[in-house]
């Protein structure tokens, strides 16, 4: 599925929950949704873009650039073209992760994305924006299964 479509869905869901988010938490939530979906279904949710290891955690570059003009302001305008082609149980997985993530402050989301056993920490190098290999994301999802 397209990363921007998932991002639009997350933005709209957060608006619906009356908890609009900025680009920083959007990046973390999209990662948590992706890894949680992988954990529960064994399938990659986002298939068209890679996550990169940036200073504040995993980022999808195209999603970041799409919303960077908003700076740290909330993304509070509903997005079009945000339908996720998922069955009911898959959509429930996504919605639950979004709902749980919006309960946390942005810097807690960053902290959680810096999981000491996670994919980000294994790839991050200061000043670089290295691609996080899907194999490492899969390993992180498997480790979550054992918790």
PDB file of C-alpha atoms in Angstrom:
ATOM      1  CA  UNK A   1       0.000   0.000   0.000  1.00  0.00           C
ATOM      2  CA  UNK A   2       1.142   3.569  -0.650  1.00  0.00           C
ATOM      3  CA  UNK A   3       2.779   5.337   2.296  1.00  0.00           C
ATOM      4  CA  UNK A   4       1.019   8.621   1.536  1.00  0.00           C
ATOM      5  CA  UNK A   5      -2.368   6.902   1.561  1.00  0.00           C
ATOM      6  CA  UNK A   6      -1.617   5.418   4.991  1.00  0.00           C
ATOM      7  CA  UNK A   7      -0.428   8.839   6.209  1.00  0.00           C
ATOM      8  CA  UNK A   8      -3.656  10.462   4.977  1.00  0.00           C
ATOM      9  CA  UNK A   9      -5.690   7.810   6.740  1.00  0.00           C
ATOM     10  CA  UNK A  10      -3.801   8.410  10.004  1.00  0.00           C
ATOM     11  CA  UNK A  11      -4.282  12.185   9.716  1.00  0.00           C
ATOM     12  CA  UNK A  12      -8.022  11.780   9.125  1.00  0.00           C
ATOM     13  CA  UNK A  13      -8.373   9.266  11.955  1.00  0.00           C
ATOM     14  CA  UNK A  14      -6.592  11.631  14.353  1.00  0.00           C
ATOM     15  CA  UNK A  15      -8.891  14.487  13.307  1.00  0.00           C
ATOM     16  CA  UNK A  16     -11.881  12.178  13.842  1.00  0.00           C
ATOM     17  CA  UNK A  17     -10.553  11.356  17.331  1.00  0.00           C
ATOM     18  CA  UNK A  18     -10.163  15.121  17.928  1.00  0.00           C
ATOM     19  CA  UNK A  19      -6.425  14.594  18.430  1.00  0.00           C
ATOM     20  CA  UNK A  20      -4.792  16.181  15.370  1.00  0.00           C
ATOM     21  CA  UNK A  21      -1.064  15.524  15.083  1.00  0.00           C
ATOM     22  CA  UNK A  22       1.954  17.226  13.546  1.00  0.00           C
ATOM     23  CA  UNK A  23       4.458  15.683  11.144  1.00  0.00           C
ATOM     24  CA  UNK A  24       6.696  14.371  13.960  1.00  0.00           C
ATOM     25  CA  UNK A  25       4.083  12.113  15.590  1.00  0.00           C
ATOM     26  CA  UNK A  26       2.715  11.224  12.141  1.00  0.00           C
ATOM     27  CA  UNK A  27       6.096   9.702  11.266  1.00  0.00           C
ATOM     28  CA  UNK A  28       6.194   7.667  14.467  1.00  0.00           C
ATOM     29  CA  UNK A  29       2.566   6.537  14.220  1.00  0.00           C
ATOM     30  CA  UNK A  30       2.984   5.435  10.606  1.00  0.00           C
ATOM     31  CA  UNK A  31       5.964   3.324  11.734  1.00  0.00           C
ATOM     32  CA  UNK A  32       4.077   1.828  14.679  1.00  0.00           C
ATOM     33  CA  UNK A  33       1.091   1.083  12.430  1.00  0.00           C
ATOM     34  CA  UNK A  34       3.387  -0.597   9.893  1.00  0.00           C
ATOM     35  CA  UNK A  35       5.219  -2.703  12.466  1.00  0.00           C
ATOM     36  CA  UNK A  36       2.043  -3.543  14.405  1.00  0.00           C
ATOM     37  CA  UNK A  37       0.289  -4.589  11.200  1.00  0.00           C
ATOM     38  CA  UNK A  38       3.282  -6.768  10.320  1.00  0.00           C
ATOM     39  CA  UNK A  39       3.245  -8.286  13.803  1.00  0.00           C
ATOM     40  CA  UNK A  40      -0.465  -9.159  13.650  1.00  0.00           C
ATOM     41  CA  UNK A  41      -0.834 -10.183   9.990  1.00  0.00           C
ATOM     42  CA  UNK A  42       2.639 -11.166   8.823  1.00  0.00           C
ATOM     43  CA  UNK A  43       2.221  -8.669   5.948  1.00  0.00           C
ATOM     44  CA  UNK A  44       3.966  -5.381   5.191  1.00  0.00           C
ATOM     45  CA  UNK A  45       1.391  -2.565   5.205  1.00  0.00           C
ATOM     46  CA  UNK A  46       3.525  -0.026   3.350  1.00  0.00           C
ATOM     47  CA  UNK A  47       5.006  -1.487   0.207  1.00  0.00           C
ATOM     48  CA  UNK A  48       5.979   1.489  -1.958  1.00  0.00           C
ATOM     49  CA  UNK A  49       8.485   3.365   0.242  1.00  0.00           C
ATOM     50  CA  UNK A  50      11.275   2.643   2.697  1.00  0.00           C
ATOM     51  CA  UNK A  51      11.647   3.885   6.242  1.00  0.00           C
ATOM     52  CA  UNK A  52      14.842   5.816   6.910  1.00  0.00           C
ATOM     53  CA  UNK A  53      16.688   6.214  10.218  1.00  0.00           C
ATOM     54  CA  UNK A  54      16.573   9.944  10.982  1.00  0.00           C
ATOM     55  CA  UNK A  55      17.586  11.666  14.217  1.00  0.00           C
ATOM     56  CA  UNK A  56      14.113  11.505  15.794  1.00  0.00           C
ATOM     57  CA  UNK A  57      13.309   7.974  14.631  1.00  0.00           C
ATOM     58  CA  UNK A  58      11.983   6.199  11.543  1.00  0.00           C
ATOM     59  CA  UNK A  59      10.782   8.489   8.740  1.00  0.00           C
ATOM     60  CA  UNK A  60       9.306   7.997   5.291  1.00  0.00           C
ATOM     61  CA  UNK A  61      10.972  10.772   3.296  1.00  0.00           C
ATOM     62  CA  UNK A  62       8.069  11.422   0.878  1.00  0.00           C
ATOM     63  CA  UNK A  63       5.559  11.662   3.728  1.00  0.00           C
ATOM     64  CA  UNK A  64       7.861  14.016   5.622  1.00  0.00           C
ATOM     65  CA  UNK A  65       8.227  16.309   2.598  1.00  0.00           C
ATOM     66  CA  UNK A  66       4.485  16.240   1.898  1.00  0.00           C
ATOM     67  CA  UNK A  67       3.734  17.719   5.333  1.00  0.00           C
ATOM     68  CA  UNK A  68       6.882  19.620   6.318  1.00  0.00           C
ATOM     69  CA  UNK A  69       5.346  22.964   5.295  1.00  0.00           C
ATOM     70  CA  UNK A  70       3.157  22.667   8.403  1.00  0.00           C
ATOM     71  CA  UNK A  71       6.227  22.623  10.662  1.00  0.00           C
ATOM     72  CA  UNK A  72       5.195  21.628  14.173  1.00  0.00           C
ATOM     73  CA  UNK A  73       1.581  22.687  13.595  1.00  0.00           C
ATOM     74  CA  UNK A  74      -1.204  20.131  13.766  1.00  0.00           C
ATOM     75  CA  UNK A  75      -2.353  18.560  10.515  1.00  0.00           C
ATOM     76  CA  UNK A  76      -5.995  19.484  11.009  1.00  0.00           C
ATOM     77  CA  UNK A  77      -7.355  19.649   7.459  1.00  0.00           C
ATOM     78  CA  UNK A  78      -8.998  16.367   6.385  1.00  0.00           C
ATOM     79  CA  UNK A  79      -7.193  14.592   3.563  1.00  0.00           C
ATOM     80  CA  UNK A  80      -8.772  13.077   0.459  1.00  0.00           C
ATOM     81  CA  UNK A  81      -7.812   9.712  -1.038  1.00  0.00           C
ATOM     82  CA  UNK A  82      -7.269   8.110   2.354  1.00  0.00           C
ATOM     83  CA  UNK A  83      -9.238   4.888   2.016  1.00  0.00           C
ATOM     84  CA  UNK A  84      -7.282   1.808   3.069  1.00  0.00           C
ATOM     85  CA  UNK A  85      -8.087  -1.317   1.100  1.00  0.00           C
ATOM     86  CA  UNK A  86      -8.180  -3.557   4.174  1.00  0.00           C
ATOM     87  CA  UNK A  87     -10.667  -6.020   5.562  1.00  0.00           C
ATOM     88  CA  UNK A  88     -12.470  -5.212   8.813  1.00  0.00           C
ATOM     89  CA  UNK A  89     -10.036  -7.035  11.115  1.00  0.00           C
ATOM     90  CA  UNK A  90      -6.997  -5.451   9.431  1.00  0.00           C
ATOM     91  CA  UNK A  91      -8.544  -1.986   9.721  1.00  0.00           C
ATOM     92  CA  UNK A  92      -9.237  -2.637  13.406  1.00  0.00           C
ATOM     93  CA  UNK A  93      -5.519  -3.377  13.907  1.00  0.00           C
ATOM     94  CA  UNK A  94      -4.580  -0.064  12.298  1.00  0.00           C
ATOM     95  CA  UNK A  95      -7.242   1.925  14.173  1.00  0.00           C
ATOM     96  CA  UNK A  96      -6.244   0.464  17.544  1.00  0.00           C
ATOM     97  CA  UNK A  97      -2.591   1.417  17.051  1.00  0.00           C
ATOM     98  CA  UNK A  98      -3.549   4.943  15.986  1.00  0.00           C
ATOM     99  CA  UNK A  99      -5.863   5.312  18.977  1.00  0.00           C
ATOM    100  CA  UNK A 100      -3.208   4.077  21.432  1.00  0.00           C
ATOM    101  CA  UNK A 101      -0.475   6.213  19.861  1.00  0.00           C
ATOM    102  CA  UNK A 102      -2.487   9.432  20.078  1.00  0.00           C
ATOM    103  CA  UNK A 103      -2.632   8.980  23.855  1.00  0.00           C
ATOM    104  CA  UNK A 104       1.136   9.533  24.049  1.00  0.00           C
ATOM    105  CA  UNK A 105       3.026  12.830  23.809  1.00  0.00           C
ATOM    106  CA  UNK A 106       5.189  13.244  20.680  1.00  0.00           C
ATOM    107  CA  UNK A 107       8.500  12.822  22.512  1.00  0.00           C
ATOM    108  CA  UNK A 108       7.302   9.577  24.093  1.00  0.00           C
ATOM    109  CA  UNK A 109       6.577   8.325  20.563  1.00  0.00           C
ATOM    110  CA  UNK A 110      10.131   9.299  19.592  1.00  0.00           C
ATOM    111  CA  UNK A 111      11.509   7.491  22.641  1.00  0.00           C
ATOM    112  CA  UNK A 112       9.571   4.338  21.759  1.00  0.00           C
ATOM    113  CA  UNK A 113      10.780   4.486  18.156  1.00  0.00           C
ATOM    114  CA  UNK A 114      14.336   4.414  19.550  1.00  0.00           C
ATOM    115  CA  UNK A 115      13.737   0.922  20.963  1.00  0.00           C
ATOM    116  CA  UNK A 116      17.147  -0.470  22.042  1.00  0.00           C
ATOM    117  CA  UNK A 117      16.355  -3.766  20.282  1.00  0.00           C
ATOM    118  CA  UNK A 118      14.610  -2.114  17.338  1.00  0.00           C
ATOM    119  CA  UNK A 119      15.481  -1.583  13.707  1.00  0.00           C
ATOM    120  CA  UNK A 120      16.130   2.172  13.998  1.00  0.00           C
ATOM    121  CA  UNK A 121      18.932   1.834  16.563  1.00  0.00           C
ATOM    122  CA  UNK A 122      20.710  -0.755  14.404  1.00  0.00           C
ATOM    123  CA  UNK A 123      20.832   1.553  11.386  1.00  0.00           C
ATOM    124  CA  UNK A 124      20.972   5.124  12.711  1.00  0.00           C
ATOM    125  CA  UNK A 125      24.202   7.056  12.188  1.00  0.00           C
ATOM    126  CA  UNK A 126      24.298  10.720  13.194  1.00  0.00           C
ATOM    127  CA  UNK A 127      24.060  12.966  10.142  1.00  0.00           C
ATOM    128  CA  UNK A 128      22.906  10.129   7.876  1.00  0.00           C
ATOM    129  CA  UNK A 129      19.462   9.056   6.787  1.00  0.00           C
ATOM    130  CA  UNK A 130      20.069   5.382   6.131  1.00  0.00           C
ATOM    131  CA  UNK A 131      17.337   3.102   4.846  1.00  0.00           C
ATOM    132  CA  UNK A 132      16.034   0.695   7.467  1.00  0.00           C
ATOM    133  CA  UNK A 133      16.016  -2.723   5.757  1.00  0.00           C
ATOM    134  CA  UNK A 134      12.646  -4.463   5.829  1.00  0.00           C
ATOM    135  CA  UNK A 135      14.387  -7.513   7.314  1.00  0.00           C
ATOM    136  CA  UNK A 136      15.273  -5.500  10.433  1.00  0.00           C
ATOM    137  CA  UNK A 137      11.710  -4.203  10.692  1.00  0.00           C
ATOM    138  CA  UNK A 138      10.476  -7.796  10.449  1.00  0.00           C
ATOM    139  CA  UNK A 139      12.893  -8.816  13.226  1.00  0.00           C
ATOM    140  CA  UNK A 140      11.572  -5.981  15.394  1.00  0.00           C
ATOM    141  CA  UNK A 141       7.988  -7.116  14.761  1.00  0.00           C
ATOM    142  CA  UNK A 142       8.915 -10.703  15.667  1.00  0.00           C
ATOM    143  CA  UNK A 143      10.536  -9.509  18.892  1.00  0.00           C
ATOM    144  CA  UNK A 144       7.313  -7.670  19.744  1.00  0.00           C
ATOM    145  CA  UNK A 145       5.414 -10.928  19.290  1.00  0.00           C
ATOM    146  CA  UNK A 146       7.456 -12.453  22.095  1.00  0.00           C
ATOM    147  CA  UNK A 147       6.639  -9.677  24.572  1.00  0.00           C
TER     148      UNK A 147
END
